[in-house]
Short mmCIF file of C-alpha atoms in Angstrom, two decimals:
data_model
loop_
_atom_site.label_atom_id
_atom_site.label_comp_id
_atom_site.label_asym_id
_atom_site.label_seq_id
_atom_site.Cartn_x
_atom_site.Cartn_y
_atom_site.Cartn_z
CA UNK A 1 14.58 5.28 -1.83
CA UNK A 2 12.96 7.42 0.89
CA UNK A 3 9.84 9.21 -0.20
CA UNK A 4 9.50 12.97 0.20
CA UNK A 5 8.71 13.47 3.88
CA UNK A 6 8.20 17.21 3.51
CA UNK A 7 4.47 16.51 3.52
CA UNK A 8 3.80 13.78 6.08
CA UNK A 9 0.03 14.03 5.64
CA UNK A 10 0.34 13.53 1.89
CA UNK A 11 2.53 10.51 2.55
CA UNK A 12 0.06 9.03 5.05
CA UNK A 13 -2.75 9.69 2.59
CA UNK A 14 -1.12 7.53 -0.08
CA UNK A 15 -0.30 4.42 1.96
CA UNK A 16 -1.97 1.27 0.83
CA UNK A 17 -1.18 -2.40 1.09
CA UNK A 18 0.18 -4.36 -1.82
CA UNK A 19 -0.39 -8.02 -2.56
CA UNK A 20 2.45 -10.02 -1.07
CA UNK A 21 2.34 -12.47 -3.97
CA UNK A 22 2.99 -9.61 -6.42
CA UNK A 23 6.01 -8.16 -4.61
CA UNK A 24 9.39 -8.04 -6.31
CA UNK A 25 12.84 -6.72 -5.43
CA UNK A 26 14.28 -4.67 -4.18
CA UNK A 27 13.12 -5.24 -0.67
CA UNK A 28 14.46 -3.59 2.44
CA UNK A 29 18.09 -4.24 3.32
CA UNK A 30 18.88 -5.58 6.78
CA UNK A 31 19.59 -2.00 7.92
CA UNK A 32 16.34 -0.70 6.43
CA UNK A 33 14.36 -3.53 8.02
CA UNK A 34 15.93 -2.73 11.38
CA UNK A 35 14.88 0.90 10.93
CA UNK A 36 11.32 -0.21 10.09
CA UNK A 37 11.23 -2.19 13.34
CA UNK A 38 12.66 0.72 15.34
CA UNK A 39 9.92 2.98 14.01
CA UNK A 40 7.29 0.32 14.62
CA UNK A 41 8.32 0.10 18.28
CA UNK A 42 7.53 3.81 18.74
CA UNK A 43 3.92 3.01 19.45
CA UNK A 44 1.49 3.85 22.25
CA UNK A 45 2.23 1.35 25.00
CA UNK A 46 0.43 1.93 28.30
CA UNK A 47 2.68 0.76 31.11
CA UNK A 48 5.73 0.43 28.85
CA UNK A 49 5.10 -3.30 28.58
CA UNK A 50 5.91 -3.77 24.87
CA UNK A 51 3.43 -6.65 24.66
CA UNK A 52 4.66 -7.63 21.21
CA UNK A 53 7.80 -8.82 19.53
CA UNK A 54 9.17 -9.31 16.04
CA UNK A 55 10.34 -12.57 14.49
CA UNK A 56 12.33 -11.98 11.30
CA UNK A 57 12.26 -14.88 8.84
CA UNK A 58 15.46 -14.74 6.79
CA UNK A 59 15.55 -15.43 3.07
CA UNK A 60 17.41 -18.69 3.62
CA UNK A 61 14.67 -19.81 6.05
CA UNK A 62 11.75 -19.51 3.63
CA UNK A 63 11.92 -23.18 2.62
CA UNK A 64 11.91 -24.12 6.31
CA UNK A 65 8.76 -22.02 6.71
CA UNK A 66 7.21 -23.77 3.70
CA UNK A 67 7.95 -27.15 5.32
CA UNK A 68 6.43 -25.95 8.61
CA UNK A 69 3.24 -24.81 6.85
CA UNK A 70 2.99 -28.10 4.97
CA UNK A 71 3.44 -30.08 8.19
CA UNK A 72 0.80 -27.92 9.90
CA UNK A 73 -1.65 -28.62 7.10
CA UNK A 74 -0.99 -32.35 7.28
CA UNK A 75 -1.32 -32.38 11.07
CA UNK A 76 -4.29 -30.10 11.61
CA UNK A 77 -6.32 -30.11 8.39
CA UNK A 78 -7.10 -33.61 7.15
CA UNK A 79 -9.04 -32.12 4.24
CA UNK A 80 -6.00 -30.21 2.92
CA UNK A 81 -5.37 -30.94 -0.74
CA UNK A 82 -2.27 -30.73 -2.89
CA UNK A 83 -3.49 -27.27 -3.94
CA UNK A 84 -3.59 -26.18 -0.27
CA UNK A 85 -0.02 -27.36 0.23
CA UNK A 86 1.07 -25.56 -2.94
CA UNK A 87 -0.58 -22.33 -1.79
CA UNK A 88 1.14 -22.66 1.61
CA UNK A 89 4.52 -23.05 -0.09
CA UNK A 90 3.84 -19.95 -2.19
CA UNK A 91 2.82 -18.03 0.95
CA UNK A 92 6.14 -18.88 2.60
CA UNK A 93 8.10 -17.42 -0.32
CA UNK A 94 6.16 -14.18 -0.86
CA UNK A 95 7.72 -10.75 -0.51
CA UNK A 96 11.35 -9.78 -0.24
CA UNK A 97 11.34 -9.56 3.57
CA UNK A 98 9.11 -11.22 6.15
CA UNK A 99 8.47 -10.26 9.77
CA UNK A 100 6.06 -12.17 11.99
CA UNK A 101 4.49 -9.88 14.57
CA UNK A 102 3.77 -11.76 17.79
CA UNK A 103 1.33 -10.53 20.42
CA UNK A 104 3.08 -11.19 23.74
CA UNK A 105 0.70 -10.14 26.55
CA UNK A 106 2.11 -9.19 29.92
CA UNK A 107 0.08 -10.20 32.95
CA UNK A 108 0.86 -7.38 35.34
CA UNK A 109 -2.61 -7.00 36.82
CA UNK A 110 -2.73 -3.34 35.84
CA UNK A 111 -2.88 -2.86 32.05
CA UNK A 112 -5.96 -4.50 30.49
CA UNK A 113 -5.37 -7.10 27.80
CA UNK A 114 -7.43 -5.03 25.35
CA UNK A 115 -5.00 -2.11 25.64
CA UNK A 116 -2.08 -4.45 25.03
CA UNK A 117 -3.80 -5.83 21.93
CA UNK A 118 -4.32 -2.29 20.66
CA UNK A 119 -0.63 -1.55 21.18
CA UNK A 120 0.31 -4.62 19.14
CA UNK A 121 -2.02 -3.51 16.34
CA UNK A 122 -0.45 -0.06 16.39
CA UNK A 123 2.98 -1.67 16.00
CA UNK A 124 1.73 -3.43 12.88
CA UNK A 125 0.42 -0.20 11.40
CA UNK A 126 3.67 1.59 12.21
CA UNK A 127 5.57 -1.10 10.31
CA UNK A 128 3.42 -0.51 7.25
CA UNK A 129 3.82 3.27 7.49
CA UNK A 130 7.60 3.03 7.91
CA UNK A 131 7.94 0.71 4.91
CA UNK A 132 5.80 3.05 2.83
CA UNK A 133 7.90 6.06 3.84
CA UNK A 134 10.99 4.16 2.65
CA UNK A 135 9.44 3.51 -0.76
CA UNK A 136 8.44 -0.11 -0.16
CA UNK A 137 5.06 -1.77 -0.15
CA UNK A 138 3.86 -3.85 2.79
CA UNK A 139 1.18 -6.44 3.34
CA UNK A 140 -0.24 -7.59 6.69
CA UNK A 141 -1.66 -11.11 6.35
CA UNK A 142 -3.10 -13.61 8.78
CA UNK A 143 -5.14 -16.47 7.29
CA UNK A 144 -5.15 -19.99 8.62
CA UNK A 145 -1.41 -20.01 9.37
CA UNK A 146 -1.74 -17.29 12.02
CA UNK A 147 -4.21 -19.43 13.96
CA UNK A 148 -2.82 -22.90 13.35
CA UNK A 149 -1.49 -24.50 16.59
CA UNK A 150 1.60 -26.00 14.92
CA UNK A 151 2.60 -22.70 13.30
CA UNK A 152 1.82 -20.79 16.47
CA UNK A 153 4.05 -23.12 18.51
CA UNK A 154 6.94 -22.49 16.10
CA UNK A 155 6.77 -18.72 16.62
CA UNK A 156 5.17 -18.16 20.02
CA UNK A 157 5.41 -18.95 23.68
CA UNK A 158 2.24 -20.59 25.07
CA UNK A 159 0.46 -17.35 26.03
CA UNK A 160 1.37 -15.59 22.78
CA UNK A 161 -0.39 -15.34 19.43
CA UNK A 162 0.58 -14.44 15.90
CA UNK A 163 -0.77 -10.98 15.08
CA UNK A 164 0.25 -11.25 11.46
CA UNK A 165 2.77 -12.00 8.77
CA UNK A 166 4.24 -8.78 7.38
CA UNK A 167 5.67 -8.99 3.88
CA UNK A 168 7.73 -6.15 2.39
CA UNK A 169 9.08 -5.51 -1.08
CA UNK A 170 8.53 -3.42 -4.18
CA UNK A 171 5.25 -3.54 -6.09
CA UNK A 172 5.41 -5.91 -9.06
CA UNK A 173 2.47 -4.16 -10.63
CA UNK A 174 0.63 -0.89 -10.07
CA UNK A 175 -1.24 -0.75 -6.78
CA UNK A 176 -4.98 -0.36 -7.11
CA UNK A 177 -6.72 1.82 -4.55
CA UNK A 178 -9.48 0.00 -2.72
CA UNK A 179 -12.73 1.59 -1.63
CA UNK A 180 -12.45 3.52 1.62
CA UNK A 181 -15.37 4.55 3.82
CA UNK A 182 -16.72 8.05 3.47
CA UNK A 183 -15.67 9.60 6.78
CA UNK A 184 -19.13 11.01 7.63
CA UNK A 185 -20.53 7.48 7.42
CA UNK A 186 -18.24 6.27 10.22
CA UNK A 187 -18.32 9.34 12.47
CA UNK A 188 -20.93 10.36 14.98
CA UNK A 189 -20.82 13.21 17.46
CA UNK A 190 -21.33 12.29 21.04
CA UNK A 191 -24.47 13.43 22.80
CA UNK A 192 -24.45 13.38 26.59
CA UNK A 193 -27.10 11.06 28.02
CA UNK A 194 -30.28 12.71 29.18
CA UNK A 195 -30.97 12.58 32.92
#
């Protein structure tokens, strides 16, 4: 299932996210998922703080997650309709594997919070790259559930936040490339300030 790694740049140049709702099996095995997480942890991490952690939601816990999301909607969104609850249940069952990435800041008085947030984001990107290299598709989603206080409490300690829900599987339909910025439009060359 591993893609040809003889050309890492070609591999990196083909990564794209897939829609979690379109994913089918096979998904990563437990061993493959562990490898994805090992690779994800090889991220820049100033101070060796690892200000992030992984919460794996097992297949047999997906209905529990659906119940949690439904309860969160009922508790925190009085305007939530039956359609919102249905969409939340579908969200809980997407993909063949689900990892919740939690931002777990470390207050050590030395490493700025911003650098810790960047490290957590790099972990997320490494997960997507590792899954892609193994022949799977990944999707990094947030949405209301990542910010809801009831959902957050179920996954996080008080100072932590959900960085995203990471779904992995095989594409159920061909992936469509999305528009990417033309590199010259997002690059500028630094000019030293004039005295």
